[in-house]
PDB file of C-alpha atoms and ligand atoms in Angstrom:
ATOM      1  CA  MET A1227     -12.757  25.451  -5.441  1.00 43.00           C
ATOM      2  CA  ALA A1228     -13.362  28.087  -8.183  1.00 48.00           C
ATOM      3  CA  THR A1229     -14.125  27.603 -11.913  1.00 47.00           C
ATOM      4  CA  LYS A1230     -13.426  30.525 -14.276  1.00 50.00           C
ATOM      5  CA  HIS A1231     -15.877  30.681 -17.242  1.00 43.00           C
ATOM      6  CA  GLN A1232     -15.216  32.239 -20.695  1.00 60.00           C
ATOM      7  CA  ASP A1233     -17.631  35.105 -20.019  1.00 61.00           C
ATOM      8  CA  GLY A1234     -15.521  36.054 -17.057  1.00 57.00           C
ATOM      9  CA  SER A1235     -17.933  34.807 -14.420  1.00 54.00           C
ATOM     10  CA  LEU A1236     -16.595  32.816 -11.550  1.00 50.00           C
ATOM     11  CA  LEU A1237     -18.405  29.797 -10.198  1.00 52.00           C
ATOM     12  CA  GLU A1238     -17.454  28.965  -6.689  1.00 56.00           C
ATOM     13  CA  THR A1239     -18.314  25.662  -5.118  1.00 64.00           C
ATOM     14  CA  LYS A1240     -17.730  25.283  -1.450  1.00 75.00           C
ATOM     15  CA  ARG A1241     -17.056  21.731  -0.264  1.00 79.00           C
ATOM     16  CA  THR A1242     -19.119  20.927   2.785  1.00 83.00           C
ATOM     17  CA  GLN A1243     -17.075  19.249   5.503  1.00 91.00           C
ATOM     18  CA  LEU A1244     -18.981  16.160   6.569  1.00 90.00           C
ATOM     19  CA  ALA A1245     -18.401  14.788  10.054  1.00 91.00           C
ATOM     20  CA  PRO A1246     -17.465  11.103   9.990  1.00 90.00           C
ATOM     21  CA  PRO A1247     -20.479   8.927  10.875  1.00 91.00           C
ATOM     22  CA  PRO A1248     -20.552   7.971  14.569  1.00 97.00           C
ATOM     23  CA  LEU A1249     -19.384   4.444  15.355  1.00 98.00           C
ATOM     24  CA  TYR A1250     -20.909   2.085  17.882  1.00 98.00           C
ATOM     25  CA  LYS A1251     -19.360  -0.687  19.940  1.00 98.00           C
ATOM     26  CA  VAL A1252     -21.266  -3.963  20.065  1.00 99.00           C
ATOM     27  CA  LEU A1253     -20.802  -5.648  23.444  1.00 99.00           C
ATOM     28  CA  LEU A1254     -21.697  -8.955  25.026  1.00 99.00           C
ATOM     29  CA  LEU A1255     -22.663  -8.971  28.696  1.00 99.00           C
ATOM     30  CA  ASN A1256     -21.986 -11.837  31.064  1.00 99.00           C
ATOM     31  CA  ASP A1257     -24.718 -13.949  32.630  1.00 98.00           C
ATOM     32  CA  ASP A1258     -24.720 -17.151  34.697  1.00 98.00           C
ATOM     33  CA  PHE A1259     -26.668 -19.339  32.264  1.00 98.00           C
ATOM     34  CA  THR A1260     -25.502 -19.052  28.638  1.00 99.00           C
ATOM     35  CA  PRO A1261     -23.035 -21.876  27.917  1.00 99.00           C
ATOM     36  CA  MET A1262     -19.481 -20.807  27.112  1.00 99.00           C
ATOM     37  CA  ASP A1263     -19.502 -22.855  23.899  1.00 98.00           C
ATOM     38  CA  PHE A1264     -22.618 -21.034  22.690  1.00 99.00           C
ATOM     39  CA  VAL A1265     -20.955 -17.632  23.209  1.00 99.00           C
ATOM     40  CA  ILE A1266     -17.934 -18.842  21.245  1.00 99.00           C
ATOM     41  CA  VAL A1267     -20.216 -19.891  18.365  1.00 99.00           C
ATOM     42  CA  VAL A1268     -21.916 -16.457  18.444  1.00 99.00           C
ATOM     43  CA  LEU A1269     -18.578 -14.664  18.207  1.00 99.00           C
ATOM     44  CA  GLN A1270     -17.486 -16.862  15.304  1.00 98.00           C
ATOM     45  CA  ARG A1271     -20.788 -16.659  13.420  1.00 98.00           C
ATOM     46  CA  PHE A1272     -21.681 -12.976  13.800  1.00 98.00           C
ATOM     47  CA  PHE A1273     -18.288 -11.338  14.343  1.00 98.00           C
ATOM     48  CA  ALA A1274     -16.124 -13.437  12.007  1.00 98.00           C
ATOM     49  CA  MET A1275     -13.681 -14.481  14.732  1.00 98.00           C
ATOM     50  CA  ASP A1276     -11.670 -17.675  14.653  1.00 98.00           C
ATOM     51  CA  ARG A1277     -12.125 -20.076  17.583  1.00 98.00           C
ATOM     52  CA  GLU A1278      -9.071 -18.780  19.438  1.00 98.00           C
ATOM     53  CA  GLN A1279     -10.105 -15.111  19.233  1.00 98.00           C
ATOM     54  CA  ALA A1280     -13.694 -16.006  20.130  1.00 99.00           C
ATOM     55  CA  THR A1281     -12.541 -17.967  23.179  1.00 99.00           C
ATOM     56  CA  ARG A1282     -10.425 -15.030  24.347  1.00 98.00           C
ATOM     57  CA  ILE A1283     -13.325 -12.547  24.092  1.00 98.00           C
ATOM     58  CA  MET A1284     -15.764 -14.996  25.716  1.00 99.00           C
ATOM     59  CA  LEU A1285     -13.402 -15.441  28.693  1.00 99.00           C
ATOM     60  CA  LYS A1286     -12.962 -11.679  28.966  1.00 98.00           C
ATOM     61  CA  VAL A1287     -16.749 -11.227  29.152  1.00 98.00           C
ATOM     62  CA  HIS A1288     -17.013 -14.113  31.632  1.00 98.00           C
ATOM     63  CA  THR A1289     -14.385 -12.651  33.996  1.00 98.00           C
ATOM     64  CA  GLU A1290     -14.897  -8.887  33.522  1.00 98.00           C
ATOM     65  CA  GLY A1291     -18.643  -8.728  32.928  1.00 98.00           C
ATOM     66  CA  LYS A1292     -18.608  -7.334  29.396  1.00 98.00           C
ATOM     67  CA  GLY A1293     -16.489  -7.214  26.276  1.00 98.00           C
ATOM     68  CA  VAL A1294     -16.375  -5.550  22.863  1.00 98.00           C
ATOM     69  CA  CYS A1295     -17.131  -7.780  19.866  1.00 98.00           C
ATOM     70  CA  GLY A1296     -16.660  -5.106  17.196  1.00 98.00           C
ATOM     71  CA  VAL A1297     -17.128  -1.450  16.221  1.00 98.00           C
ATOM     72  CA  TYR A1298     -19.523  -0.519  13.385  1.00 98.00           C
ATOM     73  CA  PRO A1299     -21.701   2.252  11.897  1.00 97.00           C
ATOM     74  CA  ARG A1300     -25.064   2.537  13.663  1.00 97.00           C
ATOM     75  CA  ASP A1301     -27.236   0.374  11.402  1.00 98.00           C
ATOM     76  CA  VAL A1302     -24.648  -2.399  11.137  1.00 98.00           C
ATOM     77  CA  ALA A1303     -24.275  -2.424  14.943  1.00 98.00           C
ATOM     78  CA  ALA A1304     -28.070  -2.490  15.398  1.00 98.00           C
ATOM     79  CA  THR A1305     -28.359  -5.433  12.996  1.00 98.00           C
ATOM     80  CA  LYS A1306     -25.661  -7.385  14.902  1.00 99.00           C
ATOM     81  CA  VAL A1307     -27.512  -6.784  18.193  1.00 99.00           C
ATOM     82  CA  GLU A1308     -30.792  -8.006  16.620  1.00 99.00           C
ATOM     83  CA  GLN A1309     -29.213 -11.070  15.030  1.00 98.00           C
ATOM     84  CA  VAL A1310     -27.314 -12.135  18.160  1.00 99.00           C
ATOM     85  CA  THR A1311     -30.362 -11.555  20.404  1.00 99.00           C
ATOM     86  CA  GLY A1312     -32.619 -13.498  18.024  1.00 98.00           C
ATOM     87  CA  PHE A1313     -30.161 -16.385  17.787  1.00 98.00           C
ATOM     88  CA  ALA A1314     -29.747 -16.508  21.584  1.00 99.00           C
ATOM     89  CA  ARG A1315     -33.510 -16.428  22.252  1.00 98.00           C
ATOM     90  CA  SER A1316     -34.277 -19.065  19.667  1.00 98.00           C
ATOM     91  CA  ASN A1317     -31.829 -21.294  21.559  1.00 98.00           C
ATOM     92  CA  GLN A1318     -33.407 -20.383  24.935  1.00 98.00           C
ATOM     93  CA  HIS A1319     -30.341 -18.504  26.217  1.00 99.00           C
ATOM     94  CA  PRO A1320     -30.520 -15.140  28.033  1.00 98.00           C
ATOM     95  CA  LEU A1321     -27.310 -13.812  26.412  1.00 99.00           C
ATOM     96  CA  ALA A1322     -27.385  -9.982  26.310  1.00 99.00           C
ATOM     97  CA  CYS A1323     -25.892  -8.073  23.375  1.00 99.00           C
ATOM     98  CA  VAL A1324     -25.964  -4.258  23.411  1.00 99.00           C
ATOM     99  CA  MET A1325     -24.522  -1.328  21.478  1.00 98.00           C
ATOM    100  CA  GLU A1326     -23.082   1.945  22.760  1.00 98.00           C
ATOM    101  CA  GLU A1327     -21.627   4.967  21.020  1.00 97.00           C
ATOM    102  CA  ASN A1328     -17.867   4.653  20.715  1.00 94.00           C
TER     103      ASN A1328
HETATM  104  N1  LIG B2346     -20.790 -16.923  32.437  1.00 93.93           N
HETATM  105  C1  LIG B2346     -21.215 -17.942  31.478  1.00 93.93           C
HETATM  106  C2  LIG B2346     -20.981 -19.324  32.080  1.00 93.93           C
HETATM  107  O1  LIG B2346     -20.283 -19.458  33.049  1.00 93.93           O
HETATM  108  C3  LIG B2346     -20.467 -17.806  30.149  1.00 93.93           C
HETATM  109  C4  LIG B2346     -20.753 -16.530  29.430  1.00 93.93           C
HETATM  110  C5  LIG B2346     -19.726 -15.838  28.830  1.00 93.93           C
HETATM  111  C6  LIG B2346     -22.058 -16.044  29.316  1.00 93.93           C
HETATM  112  C7  LIG B2346     -19.965 -14.659  28.120  1.00 93.93           C
HETATM  113  C8  LIG B2346     -22.329 -14.859  28.612  1.00 93.93           C
HETATM  114  O2  LIG B2346     -21.531 -13.033  27.291  1.00 93.93           O
HETATM  115  C9  LIG B2346     -21.279 -14.173  28.011  1.00 93.93           C
HETATM  116  N2  LIG B2346     -21.570 -20.337  31.453  1.00 93.93           N
END
């Protein structure tokens, strides 16, 4: 973009192209001990899913070993991982929640 001034000078501003911020998937991993109902509650509470959606993702994790709960900017994803892990541990469940770059 260029701005012409009255004295004839030309002020040029170059717009810097910013790369979009990297996004991260938040995943749940399967284990043999966390109750299915607890995983459904986690998906509803921390990932704003309704019970039907949450049940579908829980069963996907249960049968396939892992599943995506959501995709977020880095600090949001990190906060979800912390919150889910804290909630699981405070209920004595080994549920694993991890993030990976999308
Ligand atoms: N496999 C667990 C069970 O049979 C259920 C489960 C599902 C655990 C998803 C963790 O991320 C998970 N009780």
